[in-house]
Amino acid sequence: MKPFVVAIDGPAASGKGTIARNLARHFDWPYLDTGLVYRAVARNLVKKQLDQNPRNAVREAKDLSIEDLQQEGLRTPEISQTASVVASIPEVRETLIEFQRNFARKGEGAILDGRDIGTVICPDADIKFFVTASQEVRANRRYQELMSQGEGVTYQEVFDTLVERDLRDSTRKNAPLVQSEEAILIDTSNLNVKQSTELVIAKVELGLRDT
Ligand code: DC
């Protein structure tokens, strides 16, 4: 049986990852955070002290394994920046398509979140969401997260980096972050985790009933 695929796209710190994880727990379906795919490529480049040029990045993308996504240090500010650069290289994106699609072929259901899941990776997904929030709310969430991890950053630095990343993610030529026409918009600026999760679960349950 073809798995019921849930595609969740949205910018950094929109809450999509938390929603996706809760959804995965609720339905007991596997979940792939595709940001980790780009982060792991970035981390492998940094670890090996390789230049972030397309050739090196493609080689690391080809060698990527699912275990690489579980390594430490994928969420540091340095790796966030490098991942955004790596993700803007068209050949890297091309190389990583199958890795992500393979995940969407397994099990009864599959949840993938990222920037281009509904548009490029799984255009035939059974249900698509676009999760977002204002830049101020998202920067504040990321700031609180980094503070709790003991990272010495200011709110302004986090805000500026987020604006820069948003711009790079949404203006790159290849698979930019855009809301696909069929995607259900979820603005989490004024919603807590429980409210956002319940909203998405209800939509998926409706979608499951229709299939
Ligand atoms: O969601 P995240 O912050 O972990 O993503 C890390 C970087 O990877 C981010 O700059 C956007 C990019 N990305 C992407 O281009 N496409 C995806 N499907 C997921 C992430």
Coordinates of C-alpha atoms in Angstrom, one line a residue, residues 4-188:
F4 CA 0.0 8.5 3.3
V5 CA 2.6 11.2 2.8
V6 CA 2.4 14.5 4.8
A7 CA 4.5 17.3 3.5
I8 CA 5.3 20.2 5.8
D9 CA 7.2 23.2 4.6
G10 CA 8.0 26.5 6.2
P11 CA 10.8 28.9 7.2
A12 CA 13.3 28.4 10.1
A13 CA 11.8 28.3 13.6
S14 CA 8.2 28.4 12.3
G15 CA 7.3 25.4 14.5
K16 CA 7.1 22.9 11.7
G17 CA 9.6 20.5 13.3
T18 CA 7.7 20.4 16.6
I19 CA 4.4 19.9 14.8
A20 CA 5.9 17.2 12.6
R21 CA 7.4 15.3 15.6
N22 CA 4.1 15.5 17.4
L23 CA 2.2 14.3 14.3
A24 CA 4.7 11.4 14.0
R25 CA 4.1 10.4 17.6
H26 CA 0.3 10.7 17.2
F27 CA 0.1 8.5 14.1
D28 CA 3.2 6.4 14.9
W29 CA 4.6 7.2 11.4
P30 CA 8.3 7.8 10.6
Y31 CA 9.4 11.4 10.3
L32 CA 12.3 12.9 8.3
D33 CA 13.5 16.4 9.2
T34 CA 15.0 17.2 5.8
G35 CA 16.9 20.2 7.2
L36 CA 19.1 17.6 8.9
V37 CA 20.0 16.3 5.5
Y38 CA 21.6 19.6 4.5
R39 CA 22.9 20.1 8.0
A40 CA 24.7 16.8 7.9
V41 CA 26.3 17.5 4.6
A42 CA 27.5 20.9 6.0
R43 CA 28.8 19.2 9.2
N44 CA 30.7 16.6 7.2
L45 CA 32.3 19.4 5.2
V46 CA 33.3 21.4 8.3
K47 CA 34.5 18.2 10.1
K48 CA 36.8 17.3 7.2
Q49 CA 37.9 21.0 6.8
L50 CA 36.8 21.0 3.2
D51 CA 36.0 24.1 1.2
Q52 CA 32.3 24.6 0.7
N53 CA 32.5 24.5 -3.1
P54 CA 29.9 22.6 -5.1
R55 CA 32.3 19.7 -5.9
N56 CA 33.1 18.9 -2.3
A57 CA 29.5 19.4 -1.2
V58 CA 28.1 17.0 -3.9
R59 CA 30.6 14.4 -2.9
E60 CA 29.5 14.6 0.7
A61 CA 25.8 14.6 -0.4
K62 CA 26.4 11.4 -2.4
D63 CA 28.1 9.7 0.6
L64 CA 25.4 10.7 3.1
S65 CA 23.9 8.0 5.3
I66 CA 20.9 8.0 7.6
E67 CA 23.3 7.7 10.5
D68 CA 24.9 11.0 9.6
L69 CA 21.6 12.7 10.5
Q70 CA 22.0 11.5 14.1
Q71 CA 25.5 13.0 14.7
E72 CA 26.0 15.8 17.3
G73 CA 26.5 19.4 16.5
L74 CA 24.0 19.7 13.7
R75 CA 22.2 22.7 15.2
T76 CA 25.0 25.2 15.9
P77 CA 24.8 28.7 14.4
E78 CA 27.9 27.8 12.2
I79 CA 26.2 24.7 10.8
S80 CA 22.9 26.5 10.2
Q81 CA 24.7 29.1 8.1
T82 CA 26.8 26.5 6.2
A83 CA 23.7 24.3 5.6
S84 CA 21.9 27.3 4.1
V85 CA 24.8 27.8 1.7
V86 CA 25.1 24.1 0.9
A87 CA 21.3 23.9 0.3
S88 CA 21.6 26.7 -2.3
I89 CA 23.8 24.6 -4.6
P90 CA 21.5 23.1 -7.3
E91 CA 23.7 19.9 -7.7
V92 CA 23.6 19.2 -4.0
R93 CA 19.8 19.4 -4.0
E94 CA 19.6 17.2 -7.1
T95 CA 21.8 14.6 -5.4
L96 CA 19.7 14.5 -2.3
I97 CA 16.3 14.1 -3.9
E98 CA 16.3 10.3 -4.0
F99 CA 17.5 10.1 -0.4
Q100 CA 14.4 12.0 0.7
R101 CA 12.0 10.3 -1.7
N102 CA 13.1 6.9 -0.5
F103 CA 12.1 7.8 3.0
A104 CA 8.6 8.8 1.7
R105 CA 8.2 5.3 0.2
K106 CA 8.3 3.4 3.4
G107 CA 5.6 2.4 5.9
E108 CA 1.9 3.2 6.3
G109 CA 2.5 6.9 6.5
A110 CA 5.5 9.3 6.3
I111 CA 6.0 12.8 7.5
L112 CA 8.7 15.0 5.9
D113 CA 9.4 18.6 6.7
G114 CA 11.6 21.1 5.0
R115 CA 11.4 23.9 2.4
D116 CA 10.5 22.1 -0.9
I117 CA 8.7 18.9 0.2
G118 CA 5.3 19.8 -1.3
T119 CA 6.8 21.4 -4.4
V120 CA 9.8 19.2 -5.4
I121 CA 10.4 16.2 -3.2
C122 CA 6.8 14.9 -2.8
P123 CA 4.6 16.9 -5.2
D124 CA 2.1 14.1 -4.9
A125 CA 1.9 14.2 -1.1
D126 CA -1.5 13.3 0.3
I127 CA -1.6 16.5 2.4
K128 CA 0.6 19.6 2.4
F129 CA 1.1 22.2 5.0
F130 CA 2.9 25.5 5.0
V131 CA 3.8 26.5 8.5
T132 CA 5.0 30.0 9.2
A133 CA 5.1 32.8 11.9
S134 CA 6.4 36.4 11.9
Q135 CA 10.1 36.9 11.8
E136 CA 10.1 38.5 15.3
V137 CA 8.3 35.5 16.8
R138 CA 10.6 33.0 15.0
A139 CA 13.8 34.9 16.0
N140 CA 12.6 35.0 19.6
R141 CA 12.0 31.2 19.6
R142 CA 15.4 30.5 18.1
Y143 CA 17.0 32.9 20.6
Q144 CA 15.4 31.1 23.6
E145 CA 16.4 27.8 22.2
L146 CA 20.1 28.8 21.7
M147 CA 20.1 30.5 25.2
S148 CA 18.9 27.3 26.8
Q149 CA 21.7 25.5 25.1
G150 CA 24.2 27.9 26.6
E151 CA 25.1 29.6 23.2
G152 CA 26.3 33.1 23.8
V153 CA 24.2 35.1 21.2
T154 CA 22.1 38.2 21.3
Y155 CA 18.5 38.5 20.0
Q156 CA 19.7 41.0 17.3
E157 CA 22.3 38.5 16.0
V158 CA 19.7 35.7 15.9
F159 CA 17.2 38.1 14.2
D160 CA 19.7 39.3 11.5
T161 CA 20.9 35.7 10.8
L162 CA 17.3 34.5 10.4
V163 CA 16.4 37.4 8.0
E164 CA 19.5 36.5 6.0
R165 CA 18.6 32.8 5.9
D166 CA 15.0 33.5 5.0
L167 CA 16.2 35.6 2.1
R168 CA 18.7 33.0 0.8
D169 CA 16.2 30.2 1.2
S170 CA 13.4 32.0 -0.6
T171 CA 15.3 33.6 -3.4
R172 CA 17.6 30.8 -4.5
K173 CA 16.9 29.7 -8.1
N174 CA 16.6 26.0 -7.4
A175 CA 13.6 24.9 -5.2
P176 CA 13.1 28.1 -3.2
L177 CA 10.9 28.2 -0.1
V178 CA 7.4 28.9 -1.5
Q179 CA 4.0 28.0 -0.4
S180 CA 2.5 25.5 -2.9
E181 CA -1.0 26.2 -4.0
E182 CA -2.5 23.2 -2.4
A183 CA -0.7 23.7 1.0
I184 CA -2.8 24.5 4.0
L185 CA -1.4 27.6 5.7
I186 CA -0.7 27.4 9.4
D187 CA 0.4 30.6 11.0
T188 CA 1.8 29.8 14.5

